[in-house]
């Protein structure tokens, strides 16, 4: 057992909503609580995040799990991408908690999964194995409430552009977490123009007038 884990510390990689998105998520959380009369522990606005990749399990002796995670993140080269949250739902989990979340759409899921896969592979090279990588539904947890009937409903989309990812240190049983380090993402690739112009796609200009 590594010292970090023995001290009740764990880690995960995440992306953070910008200020405008945080305010919109907090507003959606409040509306969700009132419309469904949900009680529970709400996530503070400064702690809102979308988890990308968990910490892997050590597959060889490591001097420090945190150092391995920092090294892995430094190997990742990925592009900025957009996140859109467009649905609210309740998860049912095995630990007795019932998180209420905002879920990302399919395009966001595809982009976030690419970063997740890159982080998992970098962790593997640094001695940490991440399981269940491809099973992934990006979401932002709003609150942990009591069990009620299943909920899934559309919301006004909340969007932001992800330009960095972070390593988060969390403390078991304390409800506390902190950002350890940040890594910038490269600019999103420009849309590629078609290599060949298909003349059949041009509008019919009709007959040109003859010269007089």
CSV table of N, CA and C in Angstrom, one decimal, residues 65-212:
chain,number,residue,atom,x,y,z
A,65,UNK,N,2.7,7.1,-6.1
A,65,UNK,CA,1.6,7.0,-7.1
A,65,UNK,C,1.4,8.4,-7.7
A,66,UNK,N,1.5,9.4,-6.8
A,66,UNK,CA,1.3,10.8,-7.3
A,66,UNK,C,2.3,11.2,-8.4
A,67,UNK,N,3.6,10.8,-8.2
A,67,UNK,CA,4.6,11.1,-9.1
A,67,UNK,C,4.3,10.3,-10.4
A,68,UNK,N,3.9,9.1,-10.4
A,68,UNK,CA,3.5,8.3,-11.6
A,68,UNK,C,2.4,9.0,-12.3
A,69,UNK,N,1.4,9.5,-11.6
A,69,UNK,CA,0.3,10.2,-12.3
A,69,UNK,C,0.8,11.5,-13.0
A,70,UNK,N,1.6,12.2,-12.3
A,70,UNK,CA,2.1,13.5,-12.9
A,70,UNK,C,3.0,13.1,-14.1
A,71,UNK,N,3.8,12.1,-14.1
A,71,UNK,CA,4.6,11.7,-15.2
A,71,UNK,C,3.7,11.3,-16.4
A,72,UNK,N,2.6,10.5,-16.1
A,72,UNK,CA,1.7,10.1,-17.1
A,72,UNK,C,1.0,11.2,-17.8
A,73,UNK,N,0.5,12.2,-17.0
A,73,UNK,CA,-0.2,13.3,-17.6
A,73,UNK,C,0.7,14.1,-18.5
A,74,UNK,N,2.0,14.2,-18.1
A,74,UNK,CA,3.0,14.9,-18.9
A,74,UNK,C,3.2,14.3,-20.3
A,75,UNK,N,2.9,13.1,-20.5
A,75,UNK,CA,3.0,12.4,-21.8
A,75,UNK,C,1.8,12.5,-22.7
A,76,UNK,N,0.7,13.1,-22.2
A,76,UNK,CA,-0.5,13.2,-23.0
A,76,UNK,C,-0.5,14.4,-23.8
A,77,UNK,N,-0.8,14.3,-25.1
A,77,UNK,CA,-0.9,15.4,-26.0
A,77,UNK,C,-2.3,15.3,-26.7
A,78,UNK,N,-3.2,16.2,-26.4
A,78,UNK,CA,-4.5,16.1,-26.9
A,78,UNK,C,-5.0,17.5,-27.2
A,79,UNK,N,-6.1,17.6,-28.0
A,79,UNK,CA,-6.6,18.9,-28.4
A,79,UNK,C,-7.8,19.3,-27.5
A,80,UNK,N,-8.0,20.6,-27.5
A,80,UNK,CA,-9.2,21.2,-26.9
A,80,UNK,C,-10.5,20.6,-27.5
A,81,UNK,N,-11.5,20.6,-26.7
A,81,UNK,CA,-12.8,20.1,-27.3
A,81,UNK,C,-13.9,20.7,-26.5
A,82,UNK,N,-15.2,20.6,-27.0
A,82,UNK,CA,-16.3,21.2,-26.4
A,82,UNK,C,-17.1,20.1,-25.6
A,83,UNK,N,-17.6,20.6,-24.5
A,83,UNK,CA,-18.5,19.7,-23.7
A,83,UNK,C,-19.9,20.3,-23.7
A,84,UNK,N,-20.9,19.5,-23.9
A,84,UNK,CA,-22.3,19.9,-23.9
A,84,UNK,C,-23.0,19.0,-22.9
A,85,UNK,N,-23.6,19.5,-21.8
A,85,UNK,CA,-24.5,18.8,-20.9
A,85,UNK,C,-25.9,19.0,-21.3
A,86,UNK,N,-26.7,18.0,-21.6
A,86,UNK,CA,-28.0,18.2,-22.1
A,86,UNK,C,-29.1,17.3,-21.5
A,87,UNK,N,-28.7,16.6,-20.4
A,87,UNK,CA,-29.7,15.7,-19.8
A,87,UNK,C,-29.4,15.6,-18.3
A,88,UNK,N,-30.5,15.5,-17.5
A,88,UNK,CA,-30.3,15.3,-16.0
A,88,UNK,C,-30.9,14.0,-15.7
A,89,UNK,N,-30.2,13.3,-14.8
A,89,UNK,CA,-30.7,12.0,-14.4
A,89,UNK,C,-30.1,11.6,-13.0
A,90,UNK,N,-30.7,10.5,-12.4
A,90,UNK,CA,-30.2,10.0,-11.1
A,90,UNK,C,-29.5,8.7,-11.4
A,91,UNK,N,-28.3,8.5,-10.9
A,91,UNK,CA,-27.6,7.3,-10.9
A,91,UNK,C,-27.9,6.4,-9.7
A,92,UNK,N,-27.9,5.1,-9.8
A,92,UNK,CA,-28.0,4.2,-8.6
A,92,UNK,C,-26.7,3.5,-8.5
A,93,UNK,N,-26.1,3.6,-7.3
A,93,UNK,CA,-24.7,3.0,-7.1
A,93,UNK,C,-24.8,2.1,-5.9
A,94,UNK,N,-23.7,1.3,-5.8
A,94,UNK,CA,-23.7,0.3,-4.7
A,94,UNK,C,-23.4,0.8,-3.3
A,95,UNK,N,-22.9,2.0,-3.2
A,95,UNK,CA,-22.5,2.4,-1.8
A,95,UNK,C,-23.6,3.1,-1.1
A,96,UNK,N,-24.9,3.0,-1.6
A,96,UNK,CA,-26.0,3.6,-0.9
A,96,UNK,C,-26.3,5.1,-1.2
A,97,UNK,N,-25.4,5.7,-2.0
A,97,UNK,CA,-25.6,7.1,-2.4
A,97,UNK,C,-26.3,7.1,-3.8
A,98,UNK,N,-27.0,8.1,-4.0
A,98,UNK,CA,-27.8,8.3,-5.3
A,98,UNK,C,-27.4,9.6,-5.9
A,99,UNK,N,-26.4,9.7,-6.7
A,99,UNK,CA,-26.0,11.0,-7.2
A,99,UNK,C,-26.9,11.4,-8.3
A,100,UNK,N,-27.2,12.7,-8.3
A,100,UNK,CA,-28.0,13.4,-9.4
A,100,UNK,C,-27.0,14.1,-10.2
A,101,UNK,N,-27.1,13.9,-11.5
A,101,UNK,CA,-26.0,14.3,-12.4
A,101,UNK,C,-26.6,15.0,-13.7
A,102,UNK,N,-25.7,15.8,-14.3
A,102,UNK,CA,-26.0,16.3,-15.7
A,102,UNK,C,-25.1,15.5,-16.6
A,103,UNK,N,-25.6,14.9,-17.7
A,103,UNK,CA,-24.9,14.1,-18.6
A,103,UNK,C,-24.5,14.8,-19.9
A,104,UNK,N,-23.4,14.4,-20.4
A,104,UNK,CA,-22.9,14.9,-21.7
A,104,UNK,C,-23.6,14.3,-22.9
A,105,UNK,N,-23.6,15.0,-24.0
A,105,UNK,CA,-24.2,14.4,-25.2
A,105,UNK,C,-23.2,13.5,-25.9
A,106,UNK,N,-23.6,12.9,-27.0
A,106,UNK,CA,-22.8,11.9,-27.7
A,106,UNK,C,-21.5,12.4,-28.3
A,107,UNK,N,-21.5,13.6,-28.8
A,107,UNK,CA,-20.3,14.2,-29.4
A,107,UNK,C,-19.3,14.5,-28.3
A,108,UNK,N,-19.8,15.0,-27.1
A,108,UNK,CA,-18.9,15.3,-26.0
A,108,UNK,C,-18.3,14.0,-25.5
A,109,UNK,N,-19.1,13.0,-25.4
A,109,UNK,CA,-18.7,11.7,-24.9
A,109,UNK,C,-17.5,11.1,-25.8
A,110,UNK,N,-17.7,11.3,-27.1
A,110,UNK,CA,-16.6,10.8,-28.0
A,110,UNK,C,-15.3,11.6,-27.8
A,111,UNK,N,-15.4,12.9,-27.6
A,111,UNK,CA,-14.2,13.7,-27.4
A,111,UNK,C,-13.6,13.4,-26.0
A,112,UNK,N,-14.4,13.3,-25.0
A,112,UNK,CA,-13.9,13.0,-23.6
A,112,UNK,C,-13.3,11.6,-23.6
A,113,UNK,N,-13.8,10.7,-24.3
A,113,UNK,CA,-13.3,9.3,-24.3
A,113,UNK,C,-11.9,9.3,-24.9
A,114,UNK,N,-11.6,10.1,-25.9
A,114,UNK,CA,-10.3,10.1,-26.5
A,114,UNK,C,-9.3,10.5,-25.4
A,115,UNK,N,-9.6,11.6,-24.6
A,115,UNK,CA,-8.7,12.0,-23.6
A,115,UNK,C,-8.6,10.9,-22.5
A,116,UNK,N,-9.7,10.3,-22.2
A,116,UNK,CA,-9.7,9.2,-21.2
A,116,UNK,C,-8.7,8.1,-21.6
A,117,UNK,N,-8.9,7.7,-22.9
A,117,UNK,CA,-8.0,6.6,-23.4
A,117,UNK,C,-6.5,7.0,-23.4
A,118,UNK,N,-6.3,8.2,-23.7
A,118,UNK,CA,-4.9,8.7,-23.7
A,118,UNK,C,-4.3,8.7,-22.3
A,119,UNK,N,-5.1,9.1,-21.3
A,119,UNK,CA,-4.6,9.1,-20.0
A,119,UNK,C,-4.4,7.7,-19.4
A,120,UNK,N,-5.3,6.8,-19.8
A,120,UNK,CA,-5.2,5.4,-19.3
A,120,UNK,C,-4.0,4.8,-19.9
A,121,UNK,N,-3.7,5.0,-21.2
A,121,UNK,CA,-2.5,4.4,-21.8
A,121,UNK,C,-1.2,5.0,-21.2
A,122,UNK,N,-1.2,6.3,-21.0
A,122,UNK,CA,0.0,6.9,-20.3
A,122,UNK,C,0.2,6.4,-18.9
A,123,UNK,N,-0.9,6.2,-18.2
A,123,UNK,CA,-0.7,5.6,-16.9
A,123,UNK,C,-0.2,4.2,-16.9
A,124,UNK,N,-0.6,3.4,-17.9
A,124,UNK,CA,-0.1,2.0,-18.1
A,124,UNK,C,1.4,2.1,-18.3
A,125,UNK,N,1.9,3.0,-19.1
A,125,UNK,CA,3.3,3.1,-19.4
A,125,UNK,C,4.1,3.5,-18.1
A,126,UNK,N,3.4,4.2,-17.2
A,126,UNK,CA,4.0,4.6,-15.9
A,126,UNK,C,3.8,3.7,-14.8
A,127,UNK,N,3.2,2.5,-15.0
A,127,UNK,CA,3.0,1.5,-14.0
A,127,UNK,C,1.7,1.5,-13.3
A,128,UNK,N,0.6,2.1,-13.9
A,128,UNK,CA,-0.7,2.1,-13.3
A,128,UNK,C,-1.7,1.6,-14.3
A,129,UNK,N,-2.5,0.6,-14.0
A,129,UNK,CA,-3.4,0.0,-14.9
A,129,UNK,C,-4.9,0.4,-14.6
A,130,UNK,N,-5.5,1.0,-15.6
A,130,UNK,CA,-6.9,1.5,-15.4
A,130,UNK,C,-7.8,0.5,-16.1
A,131,UNK,N,-8.8,0.0,-15.4
A,131,UNK,CA,-9.8,-0.9,-15.9
A,131,UNK,C,-11.1,-0.2,-16.3
A,132,UNK,N,-11.8,-0.9,-17.2
A,132,UNK,CA,-13.1,-0.4,-17.6
A,132,UNK,C,-13.0,0.9,-18.3
A,133,UNK,N,-12.0,1.1,-19.1
A,133,UNK,CA,-11.7,2.4,-19.8
A,133,UNK,C,-12.9,2.8,-20.7
A,134,UNK,N,-13.3,1.8,-21.5
A,134,UNK,CA,-14.3,2.1,-22.6
A,134,UNK,C,-15.7,2.3,-22.1
A,135,UNK,N,-16.0,1.9,-20.8
A,135,UNK,CA,-17.3,2.0,-20.3
A,135,UNK,C,-17.4,3.4,-19.6
A,136,UNK,N,-18.0,4.4,-20.2
A,136,UNK,CA,-17.8,5.8,-19.8
A,136,UNK,C,-19.0,6.6,-20.2
A,137,UNK,N,-19.6,7.3,-19.3
A,137,UNK,CA,-20.7,8.3,-19.5
A,137,UNK,C,-20.3,9.6,-18.8
A,138,UNK,N,-19.7,10.5,-19.5
A,138,UNK,CA,-19.3,11.8,-18.9
A,138,UNK,C,-20.4,12.5,-18.2
A,139,UNK,N,-20.2,13.0,-17.0
A,139,UNK,CA,-21.3,13.6,-16.2
A,139,UNK,C,-20.7,14.5,-15.2
A,140,UNK,N,-21.5,15.5,-14.7
A,140,UNK,CA,-21.1,16.3,-13.6
A,140,UNK,C,-22.1,16.0,-12.5
A,141,UNK,N,-21.6,15.7,-11.3
A,141,UNK,CA,-22.4,15.4,-10.2
A,141,UNK,C,-22.9,16.7,-9.5
A,142,UNK,N,-24.2,16.8,-9.3
A,142,UNK,CA,-24.9,17.9,-8.7
A,142,UNK,C,-25.0,17.7,-7.2
A,143,UNK,N,-25.5,16.6,-6.8
A,143,UNK,CA,-25.7,16.3,-5.4
A,143,UNK,C,-25.9,14.8,-5.2
A,144,UNK,N,-25.7,14.4,-3.9
A,144,UNK,CA,-26.0,13.0,-3.5
A,144,UNK,C,-27.3,13.1,-2.6
A,145,UNK,N,-28.4,12.5,-3.1
A,145,UNK,CA,-29.7,12.6,-2.4
A,145,UNK,C,-30.2,11.2,-2.1
A,146,UNK,N,-31.4,11.2,-1.5
A,146,UNK,CA,-32.0,9.9,-1.1
A,146,UNK,C,-32.7,9.3,-2.4
A,147,UNK,N,-32.9,8.0,-2.2
A,147,UNK,CA,-33.4,7.2,-3.4
A,147,UNK,C,-34.8,7.6,-3.7
A,148,UNK,N,-35.1,7.9,-4.9
A,148,UNK,CA,-36.4,8.2,-5.4
A,148,UNK,C,-36.6,7.5,-6.8
A,149,UNK,N,-37.7,7.6,-7.4
A,149,UNK,CA,-37.9,7.0,-8.7
A,149,UNK,C,-36.9,7.5,-9.7
A,150,UNK,N,-36.6,6.7,-10.7
A,150,UNK,CA,-35.6,7.0,-11.7
A,150,UNK,C,-36.0,8.3,-12.4
A,151,UNK,N,-35.0,9.1,-12.7
A,151,UNK,CA,-35.3,10.4,-13.4
A,151,UNK,C,-34.3,10.5,-14.6
A,152,UNK,N,-34.9,10.9,-15.7
A,152,UNK,CA,-34.1,11.3,-16.8
A,152,UNK,C,-34.9,12.3,-17.6
A,153,UNK,N,-34.3,13.5,-17.8
A,153,UNK,CA,-35.0,14.6,-18.5
A,153,UNK,C,-34.0,15.5,-19.2
A,154,UNK,N,-34.5,16.1,-20.3
A,154,UNK,CA,-33.7,17.0,-21.0
A,154,UNK,C,-33.6,18.3,-20.3
A,155,UNK,N,-32.5,19.0,-20.5
A,155,UNK,CA,-32.3,20.4,-19.9
A,155,UNK,C,-31.8,21.3,-21.1
A,156,UNK,N,-31.9,22.6,-20.8
A,156,UNK,CA,-31.3,23.5,-21.7
A,156,UNK,C,-29.8,23.3,-21.8
A,157,UNK,N,-29.2,23.0,-22.9
A,157,UNK,CA,-27.8,22.6,-23.0
A,157,UNK,C,-26.9,23.6,-22.3
A,158,UNK,N,-25.9,23.1,-21.6
A,158,UNK,CA,-24.9,23.9,-21.0
A,158,UNK,C,-23.5,23.5,-21.6
A,159,UNK,N,-22.8,24.5,-22.2
A,159,UNK,CA,-21.7,24.2,-23.0
A,159,UNK,C,-20.4,25.0,-22.5
A,160,UNK,N,-19.3,24.4,-22.6
A,160,UNK,CA,-18.0,25.1,-22.5
A,160,UNK,C,-16.9,24.4,-23.3
A,161,UNK,N,-15.9,25.1,-23.5
A,161,UNK,CA,-14.7,24.5,-24.3
A,161,UNK,C,-13.7,24.1,-23.3
A,162,UNK,N,-13.3,22.9,-23.3
A,162,UNK,CA,-12.2,22.3,-22.4
A,162,UNK,C,-10.9,22.6,-23.0
A,163,UNK,N,-10.1,23.4,-22.3
A,163,UNK,CA,-8.8,23.8,-22.8
A,163,UNK,C,-7.6,23.2,-21.9
A,164,UNK,N,-8.0,22.5,-20.8
A,164,UNK,CA,-7.0,21.9,-19.9
A,164,UNK,C,-7.7,20.8,-19.2
A,165,UNK,N,-6.8,19.9,-18.7
A,165,UNK,CA,-7.3,18.9,-17.7
A,165,UNK,C,-6.5,19.0,-16.5
A,166,UNK,N,-7.0,18.4,-15.4
A,166,UNK,CA,-6.3,18.6,-14.1
A,166,UNK,C,-6.2,17.2,-13.4
A,167,UNK,N,-5.3,17.1,-12.5
A,167,UNK,CA,-5.2,16.0,-11.5
A,167,UNK,C,-5.8,16.5,-10.2
A,168,UNK,N,-6.7,15.7,-9.7
A,168,UNK,CA,-7.4,16.1,-8.4
A,168,UNK,C,-7.0,15.1,-7.4
A,169,UNK,N,-6.7,15.6,-6.2
A,169,UNK,CA,-6.4,14.8,-5.0
A,169,UNK,C,-7.6,14.9,-4.1
A,170,UNK,N,-8.2,13.8,-3.7
A,170,UNK,CA,-9.3,13.8,-2.8
A,170,UNK,C,-9.0,13.0,-1.6
A,171,UNK,N,-9.7,13.4,-0.5
A,171,UNK,CA,-9.4,12.8,0.8
A,171,UNK,C,-10.7,12.1,1.3
A,172,UNK,N,-10.5,10.8,1.5
A,172,UNK,CA,-11.6,9.9,1.9
A,172,UNK,C,-12.3,10.4,3.2
A,173,UNK,N,-13.6,10.4,3.1
A,173,UNK,CA,-14.4,10.7,4.3
A,173,UNK,C,-14.4,12.2,4.7
A,174,UNK,N,-13.7,13.0,4.0
A,174,UNK,CA,-13.7,14.4,4.3
A,174,UNK,C,-14.5,15.3,3.4
A,175,UNK,N,-14.9,14.8,2.3
A,175,UNK,CA,-15.6,15.6,1.3
A,175,UNK,C,-14.8,16.8,0.8
A,176,UNK,N,-13.5,16.5,0.7
A,176,UNK,CA,-12.5,17.6,0.3
A,176,UNK,C,-11.7,17.1,-0.8
A,177,UNK,N,-11.4,18.1,-1.7
A,177,UNK,CA,-10.5,17.7,-2.9
A,177,UNK,C,-9.8,19.0,-3.3
A,178,UNK,N,-8.7,18.8,-4.0
A,178,UNK,CA,-7.9,19.9,-4.4
A,178,UNK,C,-7.2,19.6,-5.7
A,179,UNK,N,-6.9,20.6,-6.5
A,179,UNK,CA,-6.3,20.4,-7.8
A,179,UNK,C,-4.8,20.4,-7.5
A,180,UNK,N,-4.1,19.3,-8.0
A,180,UNK,CA,-2.7,19.1,-7.8
A,180,UNK,C,-1.9,19.8,-8.9
A,181,UNK,N,-2.3,19.6,-10.2
A,181,UNK,CA,-1.6,20.2,-11.3
A,181,UNK,C,-2.6,20.3,-12.5
A,182,UNK,N,-2.2,21.2,-13.5
A,182,UNK,CA,-3.0,21.4,-14.7
A,182,UNK,C,-2.1,21.2,-15.9
A,183,UNK,N,-2.8,20.8,-17.0
A,183,UNK,CA,-2.1,20.6,-18.2
A,183,UNK,C,-2.9,21.2,-19.3
A,184,UNK,N,-2.4,22.0,-20.2
A,184,UNK,CA,-3.1,22.7,-21.3
A,184,UNK,C,-3.3,21.7,-22.4
A,185,UNK,N,-4.4,21.8,-23.1
A,185,UNK,CA,-4.7,21.1,-24.3
A,185,UNK,C,-4.3,21.9,-25.5
A,186,UNK,N,-3.9,21.3,-26.6
A,186,UNK,CA,-3.6,22.0,-27.8
A,186,UNK,C,-4.8,22.6,-28.5
A,187,UNK,N,-4.6,23.6,-29.4
A,187,UNK,CA,-5.8,24.2,-30.1
A,187,UNK,C,-6.5,23.1,-30.9
A,188,UNK,N,-7.8,23.2,-30.9
A,188,UNK,CA,-8.6,22.3,-31.7
A,188,UNK,C,-8.2,22.4,-33.2
A,189,UNK,N,-8.1,21.2,-33.9
A,189,UNK,CA,-7.7,21.3,-35.3
A,189,UNK,C,-8.7,22.0,-36.1
A,190,UNK,N,-8.2,22.7,-37.1
A,190,UNK,CA,-9.2,23.4,-38.0
A,190,UNK,C,-9.9,22.4,-38.9
A,191,UNK,N,-11.1,22.8,-39.2
A,191,UNK,CA,-11.9,21.9,-40.1
A,191,UNK,C,-11.2,21.8,-41.5
A,192,UNK,N,-11.2,20.6,-41.9
A,192,UNK,CA,-10.5,20.3,-43.2
A,192,UNK,C,-11.4,20.6,-44.4
A,193,UNK,N,-10.9,21.3,-45.4
A,193,UNK,CA,-11.6,21.6,-46.6
A,193,UNK,C,-11.5,20.4,-47.5
A,194,UNK,N,-12.5,20.2,-48.3
A,194,UNK,CA,-12.4,19.0,-49.3
A,194,UNK,C,-11.3,19.2,-50.2
A,195,UNK,N,-10.6,18.1,-50.5
A,195,UNK,CA,-9.4,18.1,-51.4
A,195,UNK,C,-9.8,18.4,-52.8
A,196,UNK,N,-10.9,17.9,-53.3
A,196,UNK,CA,-11.3,18.1,-54.7
A,196,UNK,C,-12.7,18.8,-54.7
A,197,UNK,N,-12.8,19.8,-55.5
A,197,UNK,CA,-14.1,20.5,-55.6
A,197,UNK,C,-15.0,19.7,-56.6
A,198,UNK,N,-16.1,19.3,-56.2
A,198,UNK,CA,-17.0,18.6,-57.1
A,198,UNK,C,-17.9,19.6,-57.8
A,199,UNK,N,-17.7,19.7,-59.2
A,199,UNK,CA,-18.4,20.7,-59.9
A,199,UNK,C,-19.9,20.4,-60.0
A,200,UNK,N,-20.2,19.2,-59.7
A,200,UNK,CA,-21.7,18.9,-59.8
A,200,UNK,C,-22.4,19.5,-58.6
A,201,UNK,N,-21.7,19.9,-57.6
A,201,UNK,CA,-22.3,20.6,-56.4
A,201,UNK,C,-22.6,22.0,-56.6
A,202,UNK,N,-22.0,22.6,-57.7
A,202,UNK,CA,-22.2,24.0,-58.0
A,202,UNK,C,-23.6,24.3,-58.5
A,203,UNK,N,-24.2,25.4,-58.2
A,203,UNK,CA,-25.6,25.7,-58.7
A,203,UNK,C,-25.5,25.9,-60.2
A,204,UNK,N,-26.6,25.6,-60.9
A,204,UNK,CA,-26.7,25.9,-62.3
A,204,UNK,C,-26.9,27.3,-62.6
A,205,UNK,N,-25.9,27.9,-63.3
A,205,UNK,CA,-26.0,29.4,-63.6
A,205,UNK,C,-26.8,29.7,-64.8
A,206,UNK,N,-27.3,28.7,-65.5
A,206,UNK,CA,-28.0,29.0,-66.8
A,206,UNK,C,-27.2,29.4,-67.9
A,207,UNK,N,-27.8,29.7,-69.0
A,207,UNK,CA,-27.0,30.1,-70.2
A,207,UNK,C,-26.5,31.5,-70.0
A,208,UNK,N,-25.3,31.7,-70.4
A,208,UNK,CA,-24.7,33.1,-70.4
A,208,UNK,C,-25.1,33.8,-71.6
A,209,UNK,N,-25.4,35.1,-71.5
A,209,UNK,CA,-25.8,35.9,-72.7
A,209,UNK,C,-24.7,36.0,-73.7
A,210,UNK,N,-25.1,36.0,-75.0
A,210,UNK,CA,-24.1,36.1,-76.1
A,210,UNK,C,-23.6,37.5,-76.1
A,211,UNK,N,-22.3,37.6,-76.6
A,211,UNK,CA,-21.7,39.0,-76.8
A,211,UNK,C,-22.4,39.7,-78.0
A,212,UNK,N,-22.8,40.9,-77.8
A,212,UNK,CA,-23.4,41.7,-78.9
A,212,UNK,C,-22.3,42.3,-79.8
